[in-house]
PDB file of C-alpha atoms in Angstrom:
ATOM      1  CA  MET I   1      18.747  40.318   9.122  1.00 87.00           C
ATOM      2  CA  ASP I   2      21.317  41.409  11.731  1.00 90.00           C
ATOM      3  CA  GLU I   3      23.930  38.887  10.558  1.00 91.00           C
ATOM      4  CA  PHE I   4      23.389  39.874   6.944  1.00 88.00           C
ATOM      5  CA  ALA I   5      23.429  43.608   7.716  1.00 92.00           C
ATOM      6  CA  GLY I   6      26.705  43.256   9.591  1.00 92.00           C
ATOM      7  CA  ALA I   7      28.393  41.419   6.730  1.00 93.00           C
ATOM      8  CA  PHE I   8      29.045  44.581   4.700  1.00 92.00           C
ATOM      9  CA  HIS I   9      30.857  46.680   7.270  1.00 88.00           C
ATOM     10  CA  GLN I  10      34.217  46.555   5.487  1.00 91.00           C
ATOM     11  CA  ALA I  11      32.815  47.762   2.165  1.00 94.00           C
ATOM     12  CA  ASP I  12      33.659  51.395   1.437  1.00 95.00           C
ATOM     13  CA  THR I  13      30.432  51.937  -0.481  1.00 96.00           C
ATOM     14  CA  LEU I  14      27.357  49.752  -0.689  1.00 97.00           C
ATOM     15  CA  PHE I  15      24.465  49.992  -3.133  1.00 97.00           C
ATOM     16  CA  VAL I  16      21.421  47.853  -2.358  1.00 97.00           C
ATOM     17  CA  THR I  17      18.908  46.970  -5.051  1.00 96.00           C
ATOM     18  CA  ASP I  18      15.325  45.921  -4.462  1.00 94.00           C
ATOM     19  CA  ILE I  19      14.692  42.522  -2.862  1.00 90.00           C
ATOM     20  CA  TYR I  20      12.367  40.090  -4.605  1.00 85.00           C
ATOM     21  CA  ALA I  21      11.053  36.760  -3.389  1.00 79.00           C
ATOM     22  CA  ALA I  22      12.215  33.883  -5.592  1.00 79.00           C
ATOM     23  CA  SER I  23       9.991  30.820  -5.414  1.00 80.00           C
ATOM     24  CA  GLU I  24       8.724  31.555  -1.930  1.00 84.00           C
ATOM     25  CA  GLU I  25       6.390  33.983  -0.258  1.00 88.00           C
ATOM     26  CA  PRO I  26       7.935  37.362   0.617  1.00 85.00           C
ATOM     27  CA  ILE I  27       9.040  37.635   4.241  1.00 85.00           C
ATOM     28  CA  GLU I  28       7.195  40.418   6.006  1.00 89.00           C
ATOM     29  CA  GLY I  29       9.519  43.271   6.909  1.00 89.00           C
ATOM     30  CA  VAL I  30      12.343  42.111   4.657  1.00 89.00           C
ATOM     31  CA  THR I  31      12.780  44.925   2.173  1.00 93.00           C
ATOM     32  CA  ALA I  32      15.741  46.713   0.658  1.00 95.00           C
ATOM     33  CA  GLU I  33      14.827  49.815   2.633  1.00 96.00           C
ATOM     34  CA  ALA I  34      14.746  47.889   5.912  1.00 96.00           C
ATOM     35  CA  LEU I  35      18.086  46.257   5.113  1.00 95.00           C
ATOM     36  CA  VAL I  36      19.699  49.620   4.321  1.00 97.00           C
ATOM     37  CA  GLU I  37      18.394  51.061   7.579  1.00 96.00           C
ATOM     38  CA  ARG I  38      19.736  48.085   9.534  1.00 96.00           C
ATOM     39  CA  ILE I  39      23.140  48.385   7.804  1.00 96.00           C
ATOM     40  CA  ARG I  40      23.207  52.050   8.846  1.00 96.00           C
ATOM     41  CA  GLN I  41      22.363  51.067  12.414  1.00 95.00           C
ATOM     42  CA  PHE I  42      25.439  48.826  12.342  1.00 93.00           C
ATOM     43  CA  GLY I  43      27.505  51.940  11.585  1.00 92.00           C
ATOM     44  CA  HIS I  44      27.964  51.826   7.825  1.00 93.00           C
ATOM     45  CA  ARG I  45      28.124  55.421   6.618  1.00 90.00           C
ATOM     46  CA  ASN I  46      27.971  54.924   2.868  1.00 96.00           C
ATOM     47  CA  VAL I  47      25.043  52.657   2.023  1.00 97.00           C
ATOM     48  CA  GLU I  48      22.264  53.587  -0.370  1.00 97.00           C
ATOM     49  CA  HIS I  49      19.092  51.940  -1.622  1.00 98.00           C
ATOM     50  CA  VAL I  50      19.223  52.336  -5.412  1.00 97.00           C
ATOM     51  CA  GLY I  51      16.171  50.291  -6.373  1.00 96.00           C
ATOM     52  CA  THR I  52      16.880  48.911  -9.820  1.00 96.00           C
ATOM     53  CA  ILE I  53      20.030  47.331 -11.173  1.00 95.00           C
ATOM     54  CA  ASP I  54      20.267  50.094 -13.768  1.00 96.00           C
ATOM     55  CA  ARG I  55      20.199  52.828 -11.096  1.00 97.00           C
ATOM     56  CA  GLY I  56      22.754  50.859  -9.087  1.00 96.00           C
ATOM     57  CA  VAL I  57      25.107  50.628 -12.043  1.00 96.00           C
ATOM     58  CA  LYS I  58      24.717  54.354 -12.697  1.00 96.00           C
ATOM     59  CA  ALA I  59      25.427  55.197  -9.035  1.00 97.00           C
ATOM     60  CA  LEU I  60      28.430  52.873  -8.993  1.00 96.00           C
ATOM     61  CA  LEU I  61      29.965  54.391 -12.106  1.00 95.00           C
ATOM     62  CA  GLU I  62      29.605  57.861 -10.577  1.00 96.00           C
ATOM     63  CA  VAL I  63      31.806  56.948  -7.601  1.00 95.00           C
ATOM     64  CA  ALA I  64      34.099  54.134  -8.761  1.00 93.00           C
ATOM     65  CA  GLN I  65      37.667  55.062  -9.512  1.00 92.00           C
ATOM     66  CA  GLU I  66      40.450  53.316 -11.364  1.00 90.00           C
ATOM     67  CA  GLY I  67      41.873  50.565  -9.172  1.00 93.00           C
ATOM     68  CA  ASP I  68      38.674  50.012  -7.173  1.00 94.00           C
ATOM     69  CA  LEU I  69      37.424  46.493  -6.600  1.00 94.00           C
ATOM     70  CA  VAL I  70      33.743  46.114  -7.420  1.00 94.00           C
ATOM     71  CA  LEU I  71      31.706  43.115  -6.289  1.00 93.00           C
ATOM     72  CA  THR I  72      28.159  42.350  -7.346  1.00 92.00           C
ATOM     73  CA  LEU I  73      26.402  39.923  -5.041  1.00 90.00           C
ATOM     74  CA  GLY I  74      22.895  38.576  -5.066  1.00 88.00           C
ATOM     75  CA  ALA I  75      20.466  36.174  -6.576  1.00 85.00           C
ATOM     76  CA  GLY I  76      18.280  36.283  -9.637  1.00 86.00           C
ATOM     77  CA  SER I  77      19.142  38.942 -12.187  1.00 88.00           C
ATOM     78  CA  VAL I  78      21.780  40.720 -10.078  1.00 90.00           C
ATOM     79  CA  TRP I  79      24.473  39.103 -12.249  1.00 90.00           C
ATOM     80  CA  GLN I  80      23.442  41.640 -14.908  1.00 93.00           C
ATOM     81  CA  ALA I  81      24.936  44.454 -12.832  1.00 94.00           C
ATOM     82  CA  GLY I  82      28.486  43.254 -13.451  1.00 93.00           C
ATOM     83  CA  GLU I  83      27.807  42.842 -17.156  1.00 95.00           C
ATOM     84  CA  GLN I  84      26.361  46.360 -17.377  1.00 95.00           C
ATOM     85  CA  VAL I  85      29.295  47.879 -15.515  1.00 94.00           C
ATOM     86  CA  LEU I  86      31.775  46.264 -17.894  1.00 93.00           C
ATOM     87  CA  GLU I  87      29.723  47.242 -20.921  1.00 94.00           C
ATOM     88  CA  ARG I  88      29.556  50.890 -19.871  1.00 92.00           C
ATOM     89  CA  LEU I  89      33.237  51.058 -18.935  1.00 90.00           C
ATOM     90  CA  ARG I  90      34.206  49.632 -22.324  1.00 91.00           C
ATOM     91  CA  ALA I  91      31.980  52.221 -24.035  1.00 93.00           C
ATOM     92  CA  GLN I  92      33.901  55.013 -22.264  1.00 85.00           C
ATOM     93  CA  ASP I  93      37.238  53.935 -23.771  1.00 73.00           C
TER      94      ASP I  93
END
């Protein structure tokens, strides 16, 4: 977890969605909340556990500004976050 938590230090803002086990058993102690806390312990000042992809997209659109670079990273259905961001930005035009 330490290596993973330290990987986001250069991000200005970080939104963490819930963590789900794929085809394996969940790892005890590995939760989105624990990851966010560990990222904070590494000194990141702007990290938030948002829970669902939808809440993450909403939070992102509240802070993102023109010219920002937005990355969505993860497994499973996280790819939907990027699609939702684009969809909502297009609806604003």
